[in-house]
Coordinates of C-alpha atoms in Angstrom, one line a residue:
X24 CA 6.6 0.7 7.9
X25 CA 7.2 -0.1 4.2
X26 CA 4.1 -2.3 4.1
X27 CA 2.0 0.3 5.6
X28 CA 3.5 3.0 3.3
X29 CA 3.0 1.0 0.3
X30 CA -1.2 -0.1 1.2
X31 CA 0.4 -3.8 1.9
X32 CA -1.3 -3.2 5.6
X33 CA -3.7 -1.2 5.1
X34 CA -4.8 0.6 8.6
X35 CA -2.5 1.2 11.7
X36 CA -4.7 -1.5 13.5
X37 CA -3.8 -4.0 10.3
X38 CA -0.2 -2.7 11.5
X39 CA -0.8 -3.6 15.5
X40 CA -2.4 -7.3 14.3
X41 CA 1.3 -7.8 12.1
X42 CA 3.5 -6.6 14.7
X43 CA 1.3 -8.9 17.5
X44 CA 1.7 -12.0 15.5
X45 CA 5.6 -11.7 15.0
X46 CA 6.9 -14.1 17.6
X47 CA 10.1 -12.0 17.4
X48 CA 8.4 -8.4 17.7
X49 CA 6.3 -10.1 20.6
X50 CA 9.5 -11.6 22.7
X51 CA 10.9 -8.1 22.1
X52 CA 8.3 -6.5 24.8
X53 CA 6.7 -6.7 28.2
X54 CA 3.8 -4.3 27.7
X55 CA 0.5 -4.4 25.5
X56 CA 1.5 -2.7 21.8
X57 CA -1.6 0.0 21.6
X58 CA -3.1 1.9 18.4
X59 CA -1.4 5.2 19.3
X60 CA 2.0 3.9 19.8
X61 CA 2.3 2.9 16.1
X62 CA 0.9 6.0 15.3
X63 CA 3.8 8.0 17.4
X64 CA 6.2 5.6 15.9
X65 CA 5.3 6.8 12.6
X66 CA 5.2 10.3 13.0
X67 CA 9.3 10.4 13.5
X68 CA 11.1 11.4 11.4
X69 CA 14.4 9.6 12.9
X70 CA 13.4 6.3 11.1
X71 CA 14.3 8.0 7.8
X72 CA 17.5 9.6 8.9
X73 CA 16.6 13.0 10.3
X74 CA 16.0 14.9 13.9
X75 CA 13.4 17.1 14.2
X76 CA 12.6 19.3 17.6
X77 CA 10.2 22.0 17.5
X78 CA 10.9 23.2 20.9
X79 CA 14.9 23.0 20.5
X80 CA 13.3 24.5 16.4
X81 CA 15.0 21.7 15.0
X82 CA 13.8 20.6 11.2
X83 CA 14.9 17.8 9.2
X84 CA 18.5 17.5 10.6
X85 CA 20.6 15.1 8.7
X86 CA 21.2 12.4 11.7
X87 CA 24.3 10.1 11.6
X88 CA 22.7 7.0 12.0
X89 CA 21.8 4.5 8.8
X90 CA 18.1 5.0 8.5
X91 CA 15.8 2.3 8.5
X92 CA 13.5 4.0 5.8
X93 CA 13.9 6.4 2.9
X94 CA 12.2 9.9 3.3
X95 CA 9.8 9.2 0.4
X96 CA 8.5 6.0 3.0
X97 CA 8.2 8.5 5.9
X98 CA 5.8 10.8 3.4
X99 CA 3.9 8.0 2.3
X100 CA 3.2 7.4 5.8
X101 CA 2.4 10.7 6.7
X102 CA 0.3 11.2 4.2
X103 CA -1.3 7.3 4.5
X104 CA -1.8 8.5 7.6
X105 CA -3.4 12.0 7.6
X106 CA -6.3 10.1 5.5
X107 CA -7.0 7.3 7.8
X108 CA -6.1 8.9 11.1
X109 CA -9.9 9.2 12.1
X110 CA -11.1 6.3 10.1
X111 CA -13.0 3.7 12.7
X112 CA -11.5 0.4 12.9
X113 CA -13.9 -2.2 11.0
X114 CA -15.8 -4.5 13.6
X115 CA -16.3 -6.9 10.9
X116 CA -13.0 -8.0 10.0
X117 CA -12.3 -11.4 11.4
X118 CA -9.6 -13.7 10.9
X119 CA -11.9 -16.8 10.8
X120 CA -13.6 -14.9 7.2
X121 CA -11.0 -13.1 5.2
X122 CA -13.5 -12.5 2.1
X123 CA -15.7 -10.5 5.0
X124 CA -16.1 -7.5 3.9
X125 CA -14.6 -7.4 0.7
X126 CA -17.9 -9.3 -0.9
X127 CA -20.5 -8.1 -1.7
X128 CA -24.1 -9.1 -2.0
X129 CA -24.9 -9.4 -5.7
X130 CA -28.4 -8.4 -5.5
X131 CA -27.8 -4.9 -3.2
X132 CA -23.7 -3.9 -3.7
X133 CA -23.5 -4.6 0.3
X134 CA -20.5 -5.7 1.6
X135 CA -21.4 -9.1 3.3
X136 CA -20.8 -10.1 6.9
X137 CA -20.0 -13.3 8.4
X138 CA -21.1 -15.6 11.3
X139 CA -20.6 -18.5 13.1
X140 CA -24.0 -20.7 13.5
X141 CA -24.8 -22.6 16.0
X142 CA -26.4 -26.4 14.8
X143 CA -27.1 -29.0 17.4
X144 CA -23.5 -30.6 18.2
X145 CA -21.2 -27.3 16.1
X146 CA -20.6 -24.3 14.8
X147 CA -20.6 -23.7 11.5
X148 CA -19.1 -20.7 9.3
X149 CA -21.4 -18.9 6.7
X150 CA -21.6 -15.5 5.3
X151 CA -24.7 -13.5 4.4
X152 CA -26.6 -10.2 3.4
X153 CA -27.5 -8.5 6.3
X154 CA -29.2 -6.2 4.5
X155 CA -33.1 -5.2 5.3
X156 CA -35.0 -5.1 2.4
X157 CA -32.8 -7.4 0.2
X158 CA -34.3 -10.5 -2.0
X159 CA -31.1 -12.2 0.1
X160 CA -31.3 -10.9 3.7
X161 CA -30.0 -13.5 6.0
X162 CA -30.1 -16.0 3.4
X163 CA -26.4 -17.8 4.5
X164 CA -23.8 -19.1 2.1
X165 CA -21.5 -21.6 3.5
X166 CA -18.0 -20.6 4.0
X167 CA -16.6 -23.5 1.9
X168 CA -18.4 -22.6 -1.0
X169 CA -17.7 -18.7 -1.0
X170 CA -14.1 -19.4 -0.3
X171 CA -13.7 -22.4 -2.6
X172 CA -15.5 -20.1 -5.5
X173 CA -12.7 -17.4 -4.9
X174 CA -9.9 -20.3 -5.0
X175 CA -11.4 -21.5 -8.1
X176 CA -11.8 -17.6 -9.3
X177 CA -8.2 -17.0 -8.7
X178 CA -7.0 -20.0 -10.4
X179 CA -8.2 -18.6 -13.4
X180 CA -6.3 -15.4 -13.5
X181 CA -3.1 -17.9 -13.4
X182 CA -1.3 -17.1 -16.9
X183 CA 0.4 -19.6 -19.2
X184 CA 3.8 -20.0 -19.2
X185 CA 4.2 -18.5 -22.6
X186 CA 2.3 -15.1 -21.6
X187 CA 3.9 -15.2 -18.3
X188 CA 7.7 -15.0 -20.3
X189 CA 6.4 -12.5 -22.9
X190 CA 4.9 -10.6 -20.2
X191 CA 8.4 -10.5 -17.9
X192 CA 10.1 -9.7 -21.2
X193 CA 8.1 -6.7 -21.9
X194 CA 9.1 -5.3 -18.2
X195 CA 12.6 -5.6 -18.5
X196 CA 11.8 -3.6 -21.8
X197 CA 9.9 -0.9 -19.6
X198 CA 12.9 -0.9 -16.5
X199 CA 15.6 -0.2 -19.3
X200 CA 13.7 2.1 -21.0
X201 CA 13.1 4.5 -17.3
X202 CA 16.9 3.6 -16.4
X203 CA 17.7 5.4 -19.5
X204 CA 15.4 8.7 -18.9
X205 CA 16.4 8.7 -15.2
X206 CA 19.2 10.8 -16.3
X207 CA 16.9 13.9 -17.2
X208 CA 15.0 13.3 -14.6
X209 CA 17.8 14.0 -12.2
X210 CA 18.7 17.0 -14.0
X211 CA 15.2 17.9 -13.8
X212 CA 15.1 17.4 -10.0
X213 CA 18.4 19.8 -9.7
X214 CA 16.9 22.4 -11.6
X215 CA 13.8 22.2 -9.0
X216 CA 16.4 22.2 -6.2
X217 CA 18.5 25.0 -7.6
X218 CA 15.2 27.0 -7.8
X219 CA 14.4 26.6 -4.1
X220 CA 17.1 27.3 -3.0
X221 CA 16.8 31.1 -4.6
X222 CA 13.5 31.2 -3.2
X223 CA 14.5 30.3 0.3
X224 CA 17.3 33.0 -0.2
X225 CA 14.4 35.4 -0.2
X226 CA 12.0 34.4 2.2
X227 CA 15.2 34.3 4.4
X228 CA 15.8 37.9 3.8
X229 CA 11.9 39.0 4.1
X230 CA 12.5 37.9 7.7
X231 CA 15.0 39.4 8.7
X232 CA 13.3 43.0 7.5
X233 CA 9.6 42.4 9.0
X234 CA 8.8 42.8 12.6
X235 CA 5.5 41.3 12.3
X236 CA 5.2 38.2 14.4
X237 CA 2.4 36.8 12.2
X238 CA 4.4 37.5 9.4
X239 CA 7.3 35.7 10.8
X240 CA 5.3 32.7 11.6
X241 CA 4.0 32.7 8.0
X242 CA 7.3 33.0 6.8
X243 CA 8.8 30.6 9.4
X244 CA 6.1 27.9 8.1
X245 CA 7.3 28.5 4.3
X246 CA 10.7 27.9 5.1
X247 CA 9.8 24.8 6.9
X248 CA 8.0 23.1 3.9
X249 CA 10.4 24.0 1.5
X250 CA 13.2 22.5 3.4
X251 CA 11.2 19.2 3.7
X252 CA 10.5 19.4 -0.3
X253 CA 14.1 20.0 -0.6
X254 CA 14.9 17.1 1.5
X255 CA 13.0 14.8 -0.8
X256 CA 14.2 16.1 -3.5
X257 CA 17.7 15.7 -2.1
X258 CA 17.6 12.0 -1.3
X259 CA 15.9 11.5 -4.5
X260 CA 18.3 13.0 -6.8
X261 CA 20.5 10.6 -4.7
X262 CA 18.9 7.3 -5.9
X263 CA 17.9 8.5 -9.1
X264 CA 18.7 5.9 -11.7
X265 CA 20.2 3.6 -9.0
X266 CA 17.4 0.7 -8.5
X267 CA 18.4 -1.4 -4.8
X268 CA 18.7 -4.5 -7.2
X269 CA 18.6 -6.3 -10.7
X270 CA 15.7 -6.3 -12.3
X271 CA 15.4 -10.2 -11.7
X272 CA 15.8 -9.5 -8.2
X273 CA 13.2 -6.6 -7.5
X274 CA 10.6 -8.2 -9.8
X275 CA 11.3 -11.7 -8.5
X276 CA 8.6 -11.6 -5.6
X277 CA 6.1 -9.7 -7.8
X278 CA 6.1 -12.0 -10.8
X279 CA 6.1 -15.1 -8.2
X280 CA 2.5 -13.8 -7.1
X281 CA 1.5 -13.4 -10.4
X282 CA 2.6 -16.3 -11.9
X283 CA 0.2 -17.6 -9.0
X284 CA -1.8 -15.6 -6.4
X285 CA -2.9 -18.7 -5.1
X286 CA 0.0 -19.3 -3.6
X287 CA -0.3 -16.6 -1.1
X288 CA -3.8 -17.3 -0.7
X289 CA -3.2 -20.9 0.9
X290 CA -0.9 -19.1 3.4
X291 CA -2.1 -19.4 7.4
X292 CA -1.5 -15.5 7.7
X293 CA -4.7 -13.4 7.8
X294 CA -2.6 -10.6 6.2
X295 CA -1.5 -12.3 3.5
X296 CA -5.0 -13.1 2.3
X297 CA -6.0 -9.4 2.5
X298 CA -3.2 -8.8 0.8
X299 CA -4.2 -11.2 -2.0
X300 CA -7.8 -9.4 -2.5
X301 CA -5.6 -5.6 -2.2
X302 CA -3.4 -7.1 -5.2
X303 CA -5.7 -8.8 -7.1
X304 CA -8.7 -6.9 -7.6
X305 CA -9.2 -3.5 -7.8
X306 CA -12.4 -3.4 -6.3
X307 CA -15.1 -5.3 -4.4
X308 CA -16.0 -8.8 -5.3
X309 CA -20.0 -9.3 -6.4
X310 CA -21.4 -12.5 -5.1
X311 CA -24.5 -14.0 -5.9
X312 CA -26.4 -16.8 -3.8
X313 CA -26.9 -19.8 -6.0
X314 CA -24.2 -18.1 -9.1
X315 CA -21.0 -17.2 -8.0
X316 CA -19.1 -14.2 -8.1
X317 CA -19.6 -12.4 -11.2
X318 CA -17.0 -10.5 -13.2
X319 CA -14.7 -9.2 -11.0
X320 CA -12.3 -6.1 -11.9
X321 CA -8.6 -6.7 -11.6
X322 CA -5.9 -4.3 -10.3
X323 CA -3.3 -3.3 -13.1
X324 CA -0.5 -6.0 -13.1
X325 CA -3.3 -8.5 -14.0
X326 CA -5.0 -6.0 -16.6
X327 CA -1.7 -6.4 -18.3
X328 CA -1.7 -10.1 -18.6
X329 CA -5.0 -10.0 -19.6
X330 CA -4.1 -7.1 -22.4
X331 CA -1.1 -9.2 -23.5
X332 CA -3.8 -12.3 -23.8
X333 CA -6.1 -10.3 -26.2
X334 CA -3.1 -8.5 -28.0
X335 CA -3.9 -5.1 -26.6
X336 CA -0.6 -4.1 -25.6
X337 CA -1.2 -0.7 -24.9
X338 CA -2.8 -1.6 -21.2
X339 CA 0.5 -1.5 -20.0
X340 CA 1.6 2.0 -19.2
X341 CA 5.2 2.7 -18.7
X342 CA 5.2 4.9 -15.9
X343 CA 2.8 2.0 -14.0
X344 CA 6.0 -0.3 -14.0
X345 CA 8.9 2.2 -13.6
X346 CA 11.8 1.1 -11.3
X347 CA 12.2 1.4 -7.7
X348 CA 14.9 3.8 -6.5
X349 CA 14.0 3.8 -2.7

């Protein structure tokens, strides 16, 4: 649920392929896992904690069990979810070409596709334009050399040891820094709670004078949302300025893939390559036949490293690196 919340999978069909190649997940059940029963498992509310019943007009009712996610994760979901609820699965993603679909042609902007050709005695893996009207429709690339390119591209973006230690000394700078404002920020949050409170005080007491029943479902429909705002705000006043772990601890993982998103590349899992292209770059990777890729925007962690390279410290935005509290 966490990696979904967070973009790590990025589609409830990315979700269905993790779960489907857990041998433990897999053991765990007789029946084929389909689309709509990870999208019913994410829809409850139980997972973070709470009961909710429309029938029985149950809302966000603390639960006594530990849950297995924060609230904040179930709204990411929800809201994760209310975007790509409709959107088609891709037909072109394929485990055999991770890059598929996240290349592009460097003549058009069109994402490539890829293929398995048929010679005389094989099969051999290329990816190509397929689009009409392109100086490079159907002119193949072999898979080696597109993926070797983007091992060799990726190498690059490895920092030095030096920047690599300046750079996890300026984070540690940042965590501190939000550990010591987390304080008014909690007594922000209570003021916000305190305030909704009074407001639910009078919607309460608006229904109880109205007889209208569209009125009462307006009102009934306020209420609701405020007492899932509250709830948030609740459990995040809770955790405010209380990180899970050390800052070594949280950032270990992170700064591991930086230090070298090869790594993670070489793994066997399709979804950690995605994963690598999601982290990496912050958009789609121009490709030209003959060239190579050409310069390639990176997401912000890697901005950073590249800011700290040139001396442009101000890249790095404090409230891009702030501490987990969830």
């Amino acid at each position: 649920m966490t990696r979904y919340a967070t973009g790590r999978l990025a589609s409830q069909m990315e979700v269905k392929r993790f779960l489907d190649a857990n041998p433990i997940f897999a053991k765990s059940r007789t029946t084929k896992l389909h689309q709509s029963r990870i999208a019913d498992l994410f829809s409850r509310p139980i997972y973070a904690g709470y009961l909710s019943h429309e029938n029985w007009g149950l809302n966000l009712i603390p639960a006594k069990h530990e849950p297995l996610i924060s609230y904040e994760t179930f709204l990411a979901i929800q809201k994760r979810g209310a975007i790509t609820a409709y959107a088609p699965t891709r037909k072109d993603l394929n485990e055999d070409f991770p890059l598929r679909g996240f290349v592009t042609c460097g003549h058009c902007d069109k994402p490539m596709t890829a293929c398995w050709s048929k010679g005389r005695s094989a099969k051999y893996p290329y990816y190509l334009c397929d689009t009409k009207g392109c100086v490079d429709y159907r002119k193949s690339i072999r898979r080696e050399k597109i993926e070797g390119d983007f091992e060799t591209l990726l190498g690059e973006l490895v920092p030095s040891a030096n920047l690599f230690a300046m750079a996890f000394d300026m984070f540690r700078d940042i965590w501190n820094t939000r550990l010591e404002s987390s304080e008014e920020e909690k007594r922000s949050m209570q003021r916000q709670l305190t305030q909704m409170d009074r407001k639910s005080t009078l919607l309460l007491d608006k229904l109880i004078d109205t007889n209208s029943s569209t009125v009462i479902a307006a009102y009934e429909n306020k209420l609701r949302e405020m007492e899932e705002q509250k709830t948030f705000l609740t459990e995040k006043i809770s955790k405010c300025g209380q990180p899970l772990a050390p800052f070594e601890q949280v950032y270990r993982t992170a700064f591991e893939f930086l230090a070298n998103p090869s790594k993670l590349w070489a793994s066997e899992r399709y979804e950690d390559k995605r994963a690598v292209l999601k982290l990496v770059f912050a958009q789609r990777l121009p490709y030209t036949r003959n060239e190579g890729y050409r310069t390639s925007k990176t997401s912000l962690p890697f901005k950073a490293l590249e800011g700290l390279h040139l001396g442009k410290l101000e890249m790095v935005p404090p409230h891009g690196f702030e501490p987990r509290t969830y």
